[in-house]
PDB file of C-alpha atoms in Angstrom:
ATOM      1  CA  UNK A  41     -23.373  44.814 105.015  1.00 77.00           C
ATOM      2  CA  UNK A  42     -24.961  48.054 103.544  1.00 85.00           C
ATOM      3  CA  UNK A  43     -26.202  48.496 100.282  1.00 91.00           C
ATOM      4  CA  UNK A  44     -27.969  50.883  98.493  1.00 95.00           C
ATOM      5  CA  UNK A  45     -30.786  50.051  95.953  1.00 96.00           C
ATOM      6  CA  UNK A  46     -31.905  52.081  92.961  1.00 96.00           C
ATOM      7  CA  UNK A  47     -34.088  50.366  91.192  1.00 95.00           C
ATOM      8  CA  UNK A  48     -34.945  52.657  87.860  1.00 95.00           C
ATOM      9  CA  UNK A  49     -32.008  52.600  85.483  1.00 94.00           C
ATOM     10  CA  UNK A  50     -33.788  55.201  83.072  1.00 96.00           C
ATOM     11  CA  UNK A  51     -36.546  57.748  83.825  1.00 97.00           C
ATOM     12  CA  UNK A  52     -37.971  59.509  81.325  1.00 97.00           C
ATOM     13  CA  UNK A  53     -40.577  62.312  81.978  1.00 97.00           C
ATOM     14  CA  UNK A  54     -41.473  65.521  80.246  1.00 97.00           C
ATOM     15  CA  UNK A  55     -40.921  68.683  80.912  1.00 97.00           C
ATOM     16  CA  UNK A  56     -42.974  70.277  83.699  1.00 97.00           C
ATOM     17  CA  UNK A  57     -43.747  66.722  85.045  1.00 97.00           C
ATOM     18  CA  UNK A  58     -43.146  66.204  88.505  1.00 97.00           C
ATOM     19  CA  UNK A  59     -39.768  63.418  89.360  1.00 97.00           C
ATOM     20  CA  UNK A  60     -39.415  61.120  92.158  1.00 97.00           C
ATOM     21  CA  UNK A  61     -36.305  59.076  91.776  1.00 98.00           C
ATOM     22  CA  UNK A  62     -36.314  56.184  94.122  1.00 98.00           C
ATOM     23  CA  UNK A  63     -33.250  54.983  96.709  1.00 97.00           C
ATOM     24  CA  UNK A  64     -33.540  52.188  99.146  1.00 97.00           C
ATOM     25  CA  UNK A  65     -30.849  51.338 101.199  1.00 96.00           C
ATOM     26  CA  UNK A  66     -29.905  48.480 104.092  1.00 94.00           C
ATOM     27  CA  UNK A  67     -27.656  49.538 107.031  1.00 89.00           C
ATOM     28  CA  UNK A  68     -27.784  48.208 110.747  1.00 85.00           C
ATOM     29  CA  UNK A  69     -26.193  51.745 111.770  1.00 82.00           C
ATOM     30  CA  UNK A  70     -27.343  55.136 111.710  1.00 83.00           C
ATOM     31  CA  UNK A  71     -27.463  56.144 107.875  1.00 85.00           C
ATOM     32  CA  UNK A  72     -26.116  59.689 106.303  1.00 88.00           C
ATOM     33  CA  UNK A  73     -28.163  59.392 103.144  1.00 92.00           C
ATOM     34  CA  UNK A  74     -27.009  61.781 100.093  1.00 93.00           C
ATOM     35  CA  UNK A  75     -27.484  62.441  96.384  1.00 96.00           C
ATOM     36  CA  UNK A  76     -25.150  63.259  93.788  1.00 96.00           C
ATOM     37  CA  UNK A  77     -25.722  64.185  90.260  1.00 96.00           C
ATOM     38  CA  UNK A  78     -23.301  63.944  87.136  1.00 94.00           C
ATOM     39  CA  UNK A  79     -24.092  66.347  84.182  1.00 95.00           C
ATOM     40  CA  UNK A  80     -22.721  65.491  80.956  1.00 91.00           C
ATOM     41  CA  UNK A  81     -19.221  66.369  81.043  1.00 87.00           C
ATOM     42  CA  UNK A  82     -19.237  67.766  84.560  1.00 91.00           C
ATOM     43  CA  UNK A  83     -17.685  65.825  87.366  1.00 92.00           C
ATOM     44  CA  UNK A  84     -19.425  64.235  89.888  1.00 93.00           C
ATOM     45  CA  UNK A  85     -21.054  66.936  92.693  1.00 93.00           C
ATOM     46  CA  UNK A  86     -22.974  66.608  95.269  1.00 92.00           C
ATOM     47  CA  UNK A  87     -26.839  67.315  95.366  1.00 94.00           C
ATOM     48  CA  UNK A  88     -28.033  67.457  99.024  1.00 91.00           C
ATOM     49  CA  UNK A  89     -27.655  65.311 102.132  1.00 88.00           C
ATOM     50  CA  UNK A  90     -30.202  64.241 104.266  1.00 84.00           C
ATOM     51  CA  UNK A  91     -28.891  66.027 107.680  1.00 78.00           C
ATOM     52  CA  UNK A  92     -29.283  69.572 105.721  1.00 78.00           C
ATOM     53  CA  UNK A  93     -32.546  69.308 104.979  1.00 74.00           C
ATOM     54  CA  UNK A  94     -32.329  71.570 102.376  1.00 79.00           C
ATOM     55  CA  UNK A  95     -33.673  71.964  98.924  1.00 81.00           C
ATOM     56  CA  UNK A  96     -31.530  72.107  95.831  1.00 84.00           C
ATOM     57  CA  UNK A  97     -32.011  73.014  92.386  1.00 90.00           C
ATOM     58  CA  UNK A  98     -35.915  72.350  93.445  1.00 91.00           C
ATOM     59  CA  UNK A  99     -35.229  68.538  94.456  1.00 94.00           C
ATOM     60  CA  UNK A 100     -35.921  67.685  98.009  1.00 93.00           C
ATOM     61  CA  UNK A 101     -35.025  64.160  99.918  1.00 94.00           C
ATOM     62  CA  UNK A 102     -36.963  63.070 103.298  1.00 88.00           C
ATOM     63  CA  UNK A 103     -34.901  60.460 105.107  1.00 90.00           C
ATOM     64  CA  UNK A 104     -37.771  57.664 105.982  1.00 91.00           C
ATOM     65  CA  UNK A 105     -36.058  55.536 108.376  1.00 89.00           C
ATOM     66  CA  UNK A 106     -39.111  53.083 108.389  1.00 91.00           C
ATOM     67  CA  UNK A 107     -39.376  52.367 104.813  1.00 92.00           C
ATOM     68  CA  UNK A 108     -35.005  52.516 104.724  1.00 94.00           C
ATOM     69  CA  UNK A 109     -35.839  55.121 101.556  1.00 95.00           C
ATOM     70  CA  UNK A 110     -34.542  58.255 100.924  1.00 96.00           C
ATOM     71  CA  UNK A 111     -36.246  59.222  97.376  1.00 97.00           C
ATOM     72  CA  UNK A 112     -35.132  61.933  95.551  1.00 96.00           C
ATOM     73  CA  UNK A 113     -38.048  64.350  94.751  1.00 96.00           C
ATOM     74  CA  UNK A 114     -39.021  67.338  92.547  1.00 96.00           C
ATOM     75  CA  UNK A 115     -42.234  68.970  91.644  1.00 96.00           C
ATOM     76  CA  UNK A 116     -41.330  70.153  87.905  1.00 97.00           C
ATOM     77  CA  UNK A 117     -39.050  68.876  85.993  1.00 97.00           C
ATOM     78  CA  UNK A 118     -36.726  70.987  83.962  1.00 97.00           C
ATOM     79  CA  UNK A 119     -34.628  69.800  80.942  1.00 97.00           C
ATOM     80  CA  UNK A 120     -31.680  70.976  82.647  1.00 96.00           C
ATOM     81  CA  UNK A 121     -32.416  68.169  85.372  1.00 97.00           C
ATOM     82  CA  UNK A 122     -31.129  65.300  82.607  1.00 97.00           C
ATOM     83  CA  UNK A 123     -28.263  63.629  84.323  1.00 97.00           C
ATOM     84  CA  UNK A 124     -27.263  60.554  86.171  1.00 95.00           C
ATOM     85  CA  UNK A 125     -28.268  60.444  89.783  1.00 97.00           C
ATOM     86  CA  UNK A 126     -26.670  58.447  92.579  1.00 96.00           C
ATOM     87  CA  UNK A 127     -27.752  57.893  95.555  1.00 96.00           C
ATOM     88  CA  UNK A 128     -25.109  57.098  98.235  1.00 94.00           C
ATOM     89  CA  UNK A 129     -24.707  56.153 102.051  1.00 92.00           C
ATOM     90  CA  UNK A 130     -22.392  56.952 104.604  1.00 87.00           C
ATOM     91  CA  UNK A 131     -21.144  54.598 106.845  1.00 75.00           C
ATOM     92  CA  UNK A 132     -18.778  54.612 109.640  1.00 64.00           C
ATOM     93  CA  UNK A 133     -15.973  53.779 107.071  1.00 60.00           C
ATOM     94  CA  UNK A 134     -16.151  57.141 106.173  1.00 68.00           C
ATOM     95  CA  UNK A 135     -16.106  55.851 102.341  1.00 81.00           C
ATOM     96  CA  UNK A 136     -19.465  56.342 100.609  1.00 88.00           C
ATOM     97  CA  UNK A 137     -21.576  53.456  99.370  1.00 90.00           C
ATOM     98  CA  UNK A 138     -23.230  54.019  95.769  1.00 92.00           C
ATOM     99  CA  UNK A 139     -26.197  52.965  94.412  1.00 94.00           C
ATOM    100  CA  UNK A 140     -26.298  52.080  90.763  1.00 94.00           C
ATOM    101  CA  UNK A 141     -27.452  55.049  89.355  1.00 95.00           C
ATOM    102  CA  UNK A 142     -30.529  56.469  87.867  1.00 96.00           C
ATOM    103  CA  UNK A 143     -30.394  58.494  84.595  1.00 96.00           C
ATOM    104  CA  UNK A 144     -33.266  61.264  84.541  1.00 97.00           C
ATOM    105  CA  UNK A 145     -33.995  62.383  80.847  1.00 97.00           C
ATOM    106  CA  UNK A 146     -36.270  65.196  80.612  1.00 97.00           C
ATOM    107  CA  UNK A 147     -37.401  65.857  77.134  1.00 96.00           C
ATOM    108  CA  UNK A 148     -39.004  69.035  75.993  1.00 94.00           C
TER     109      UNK A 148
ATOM    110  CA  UNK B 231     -11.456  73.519  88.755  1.00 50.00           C
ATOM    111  CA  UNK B 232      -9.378  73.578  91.174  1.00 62.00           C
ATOM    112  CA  UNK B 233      -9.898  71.309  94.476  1.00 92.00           C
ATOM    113  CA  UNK B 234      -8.955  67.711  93.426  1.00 95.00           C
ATOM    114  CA  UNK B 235      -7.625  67.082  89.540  1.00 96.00           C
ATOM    115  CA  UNK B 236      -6.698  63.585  88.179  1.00 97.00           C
ATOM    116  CA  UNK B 237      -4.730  62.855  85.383  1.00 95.00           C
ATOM    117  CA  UNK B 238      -3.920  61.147  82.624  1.00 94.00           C
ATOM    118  CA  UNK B 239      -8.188  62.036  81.079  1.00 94.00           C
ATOM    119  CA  UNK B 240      -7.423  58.915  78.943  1.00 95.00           C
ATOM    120  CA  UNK B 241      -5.200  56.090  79.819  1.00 93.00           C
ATOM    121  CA  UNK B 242      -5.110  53.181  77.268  1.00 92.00           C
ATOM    122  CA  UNK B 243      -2.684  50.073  78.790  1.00 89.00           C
ATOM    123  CA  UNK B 244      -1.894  47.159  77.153  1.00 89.00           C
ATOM    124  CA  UNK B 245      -2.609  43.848  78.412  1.00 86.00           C
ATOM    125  CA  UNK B 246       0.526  42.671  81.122  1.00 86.00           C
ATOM    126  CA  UNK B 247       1.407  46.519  81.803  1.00 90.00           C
ATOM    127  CA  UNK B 248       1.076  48.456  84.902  1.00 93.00           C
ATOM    128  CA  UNK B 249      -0.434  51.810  85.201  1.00 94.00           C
ATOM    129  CA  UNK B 250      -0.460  54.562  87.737  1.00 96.00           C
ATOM    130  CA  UNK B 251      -3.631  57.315  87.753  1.00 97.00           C
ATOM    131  CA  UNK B 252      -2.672  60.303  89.083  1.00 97.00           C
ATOM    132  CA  UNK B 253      -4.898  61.897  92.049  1.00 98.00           C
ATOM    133  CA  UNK B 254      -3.686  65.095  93.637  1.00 97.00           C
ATOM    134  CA  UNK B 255      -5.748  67.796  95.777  1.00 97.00           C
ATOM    135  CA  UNK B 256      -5.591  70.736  97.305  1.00 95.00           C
ATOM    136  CA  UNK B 257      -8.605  70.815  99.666  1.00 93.00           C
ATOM    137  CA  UNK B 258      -6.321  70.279 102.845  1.00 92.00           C
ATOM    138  CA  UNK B 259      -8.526  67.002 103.270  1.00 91.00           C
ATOM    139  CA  UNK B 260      -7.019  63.944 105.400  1.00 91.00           C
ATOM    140  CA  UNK B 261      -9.386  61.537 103.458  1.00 92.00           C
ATOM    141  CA  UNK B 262      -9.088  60.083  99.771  1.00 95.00           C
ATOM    142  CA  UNK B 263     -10.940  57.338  97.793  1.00 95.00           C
ATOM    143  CA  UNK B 264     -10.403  55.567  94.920  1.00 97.00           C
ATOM    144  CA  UNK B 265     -14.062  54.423  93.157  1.00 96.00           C
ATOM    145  CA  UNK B 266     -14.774  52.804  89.891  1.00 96.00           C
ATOM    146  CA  UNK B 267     -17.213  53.590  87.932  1.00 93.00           C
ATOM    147  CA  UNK B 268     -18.969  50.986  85.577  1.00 91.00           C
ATOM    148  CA  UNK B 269     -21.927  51.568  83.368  1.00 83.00           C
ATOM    149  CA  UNK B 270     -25.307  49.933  85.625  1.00 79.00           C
ATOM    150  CA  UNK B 271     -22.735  49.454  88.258  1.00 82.00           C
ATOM    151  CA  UNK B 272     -22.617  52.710  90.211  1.00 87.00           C
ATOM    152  CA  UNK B 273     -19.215  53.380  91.977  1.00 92.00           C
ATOM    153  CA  UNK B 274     -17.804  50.649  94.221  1.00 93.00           C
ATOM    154  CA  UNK B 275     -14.873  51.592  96.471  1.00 92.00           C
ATOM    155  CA  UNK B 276     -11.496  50.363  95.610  1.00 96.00           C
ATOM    156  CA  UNK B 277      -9.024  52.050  98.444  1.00 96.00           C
ATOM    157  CA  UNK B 278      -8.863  54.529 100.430  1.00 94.00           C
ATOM    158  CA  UNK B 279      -6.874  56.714 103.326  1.00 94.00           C
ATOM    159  CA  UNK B 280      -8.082  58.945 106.141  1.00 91.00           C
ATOM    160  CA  UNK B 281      -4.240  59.598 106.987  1.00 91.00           C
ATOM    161  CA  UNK B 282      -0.802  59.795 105.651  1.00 94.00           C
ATOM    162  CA  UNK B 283       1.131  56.649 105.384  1.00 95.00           C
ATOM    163  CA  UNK B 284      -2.570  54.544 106.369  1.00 94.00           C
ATOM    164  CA  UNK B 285      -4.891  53.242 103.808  1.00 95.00           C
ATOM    165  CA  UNK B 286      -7.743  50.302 103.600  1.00 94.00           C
ATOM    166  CA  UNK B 287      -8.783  47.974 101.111  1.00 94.00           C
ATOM    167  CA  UNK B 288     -12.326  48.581 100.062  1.00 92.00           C
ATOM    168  CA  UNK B 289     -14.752  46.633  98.056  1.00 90.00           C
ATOM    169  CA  UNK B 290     -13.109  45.708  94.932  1.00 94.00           C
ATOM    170  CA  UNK B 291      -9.362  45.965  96.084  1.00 96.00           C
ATOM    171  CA  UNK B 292      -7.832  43.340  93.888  1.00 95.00           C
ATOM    172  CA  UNK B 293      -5.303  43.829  90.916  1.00 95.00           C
ATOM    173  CA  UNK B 294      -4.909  47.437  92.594  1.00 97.00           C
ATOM    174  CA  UNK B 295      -2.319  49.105  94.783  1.00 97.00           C
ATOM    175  CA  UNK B 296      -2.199  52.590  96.129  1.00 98.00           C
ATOM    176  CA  UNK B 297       0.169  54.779  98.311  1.00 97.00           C
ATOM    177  CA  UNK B 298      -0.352  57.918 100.230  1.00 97.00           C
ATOM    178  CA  UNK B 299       3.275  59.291 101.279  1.00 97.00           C
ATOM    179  CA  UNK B 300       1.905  62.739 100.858  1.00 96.00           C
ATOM    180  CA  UNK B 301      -1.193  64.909 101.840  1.00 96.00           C
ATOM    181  CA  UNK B 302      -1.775  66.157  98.809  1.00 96.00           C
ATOM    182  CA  UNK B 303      -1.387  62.829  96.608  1.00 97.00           C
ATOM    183  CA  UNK B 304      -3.127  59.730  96.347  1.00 98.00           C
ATOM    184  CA  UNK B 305      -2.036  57.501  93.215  1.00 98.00           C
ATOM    185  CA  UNK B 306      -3.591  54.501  91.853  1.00 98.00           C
ATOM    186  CA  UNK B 307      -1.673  51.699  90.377  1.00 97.00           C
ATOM    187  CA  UNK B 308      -3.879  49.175  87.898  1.00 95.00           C
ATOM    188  CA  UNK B 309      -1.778  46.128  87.942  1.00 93.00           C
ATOM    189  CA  UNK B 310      -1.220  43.233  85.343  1.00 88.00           C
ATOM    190  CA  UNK B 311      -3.431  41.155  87.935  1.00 87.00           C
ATOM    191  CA  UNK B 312      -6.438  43.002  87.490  1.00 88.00           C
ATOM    192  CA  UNK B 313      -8.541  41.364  85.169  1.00 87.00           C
ATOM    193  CA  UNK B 314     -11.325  43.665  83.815  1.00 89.00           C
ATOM    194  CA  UNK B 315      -9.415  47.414  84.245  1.00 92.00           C
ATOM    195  CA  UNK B 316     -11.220  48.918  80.954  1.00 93.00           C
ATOM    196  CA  UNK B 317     -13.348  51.368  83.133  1.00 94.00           C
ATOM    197  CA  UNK B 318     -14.058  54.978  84.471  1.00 95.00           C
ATOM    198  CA  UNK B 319     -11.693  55.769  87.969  1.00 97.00           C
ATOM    199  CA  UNK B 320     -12.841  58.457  89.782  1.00 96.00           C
ATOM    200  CA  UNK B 321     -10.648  60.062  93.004  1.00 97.00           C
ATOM    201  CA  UNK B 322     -12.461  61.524  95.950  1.00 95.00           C
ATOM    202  CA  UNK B 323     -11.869  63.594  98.908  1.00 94.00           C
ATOM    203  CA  UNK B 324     -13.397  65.025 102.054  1.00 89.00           C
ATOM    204  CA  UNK B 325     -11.923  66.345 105.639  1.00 81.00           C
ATOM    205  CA  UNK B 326     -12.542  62.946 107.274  1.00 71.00           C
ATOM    206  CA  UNK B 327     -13.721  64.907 110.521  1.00 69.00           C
ATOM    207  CA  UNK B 328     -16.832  63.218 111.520  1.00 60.00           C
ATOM    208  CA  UNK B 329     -19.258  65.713 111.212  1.00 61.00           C
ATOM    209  CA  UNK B 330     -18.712  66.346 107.182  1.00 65.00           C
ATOM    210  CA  UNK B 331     -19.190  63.441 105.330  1.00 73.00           C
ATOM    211  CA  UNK B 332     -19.660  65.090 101.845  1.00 82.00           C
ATOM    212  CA  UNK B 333     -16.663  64.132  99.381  1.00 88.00           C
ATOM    213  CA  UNK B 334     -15.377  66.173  96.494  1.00 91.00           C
ATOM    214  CA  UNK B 335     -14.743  64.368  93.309  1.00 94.00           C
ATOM    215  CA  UNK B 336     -12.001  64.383  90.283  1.00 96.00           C
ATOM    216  CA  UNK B 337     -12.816  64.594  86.699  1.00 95.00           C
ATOM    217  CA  UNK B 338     -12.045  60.918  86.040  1.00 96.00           C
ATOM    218  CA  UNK B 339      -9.272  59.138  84.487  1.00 96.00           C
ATOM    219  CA  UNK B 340     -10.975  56.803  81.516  1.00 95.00           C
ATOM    220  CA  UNK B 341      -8.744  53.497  81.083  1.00 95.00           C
ATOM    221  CA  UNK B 342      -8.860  50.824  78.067  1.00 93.00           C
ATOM    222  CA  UNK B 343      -6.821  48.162  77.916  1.00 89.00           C
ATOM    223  CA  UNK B 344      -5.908  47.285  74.641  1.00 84.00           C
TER     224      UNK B 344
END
């Protein structure tokens, strides 16, 4: 069955420090690997997908198919980055599998 | 905020009583979820349906019921059989065409059983 591990609950870093927010997931398959955020108050959006291999907001994710990882990094943290971060896995299901979250604080 | 709303914001149920959370979008998208959303939990899949009339059970199907006689409208019914319903419920879409995998999210519909 797939699964998707995230093993921080809370990260705390300062402002200017550089993030790397850590996913882990188990799937016999061929994985779609994505990120979504969740502001305070905002809904839940996505962040960026592996298959894009674009950067968003600064934050970049390399699929390592080795490891099973797809951390979510970024070179400077901002304070605007606080939020809850989930990292989630497609599957043939087409429903997404969630990991358990990571909350990012970024204090000033 | 347009796309895909959900309603009631704030449900409160008390215990015995069935309740139906309102999901309703209009992306044109074949394919709505249902997820819950604990606190340390993440979101585990409760239903879903890439088609009118056709929906699965996901992960955590029990005490729930859904229905998708419309497009547009996929509503969630909390039964009296689900045990621990105080939680977040958050409604999902995407195309369901198999090269866009990226779902668009509700606001979230916040139920407490009292």
């Amino acid at each position: 069955a797939q699964r998707v591990t995230q093993p921080e609950k809370l990260l705390s870093v300062f402002k200017g420090a550089p993030v790397e927010l850590k996913c882990n997931y188990s799937y016999s398959g061929s994985p779609e690997l994505f990120w979504y955020v969740q502001y305070s108050r905002q809904r839940l959006q996505l962040l960026l997908r592996h298959i894009s291999r674009e950067s968003i907001k600064g934050f970049t994710a390399d699929l390592n198919k080795g490891e099973t990882s797809f951390h979510l990094k970024k070179p400077f943290a901002q304070e605007e980055d606080s939020a809850m971060y989930y990292c989630a896995l497609g599957t043939g299901r087409r429903a997404l599998t969630f990991g358990s979250g990571t909350r990012l604080q970024v204090q000033p | 905020d347009g796309g895909i709303t959900q309603s009631p914001k704030y449900l409160f149920r008390k215990e015995g009583q069935n309740v139906t959370l309102s999901c309703e979008q209009n992306l044109n998208h074949d394919a709505m979820y249902w997820y819950r959303q604990d606190p340390g939990q993440g979101l585990r899949l409760i239903y879903y349906s890439q088609i009118v009339n056709d929906f699965q059970k996901g992960d955590i199907a029990e005490g729930y019921s859904v229905s998708r006689e419309k497009k547009e409208s996929f509503p969630l019914t909390v039964t009296s059989a689900q045990k621990n319903p105080t939680a977040f419920y958050l409604c999902a879409s995407n195309s369901g065409t198999t090269i866009d995998n990226e779902q668009f999210f509700g606001p979230g519909t916040r139920l407490t059983v009292l």
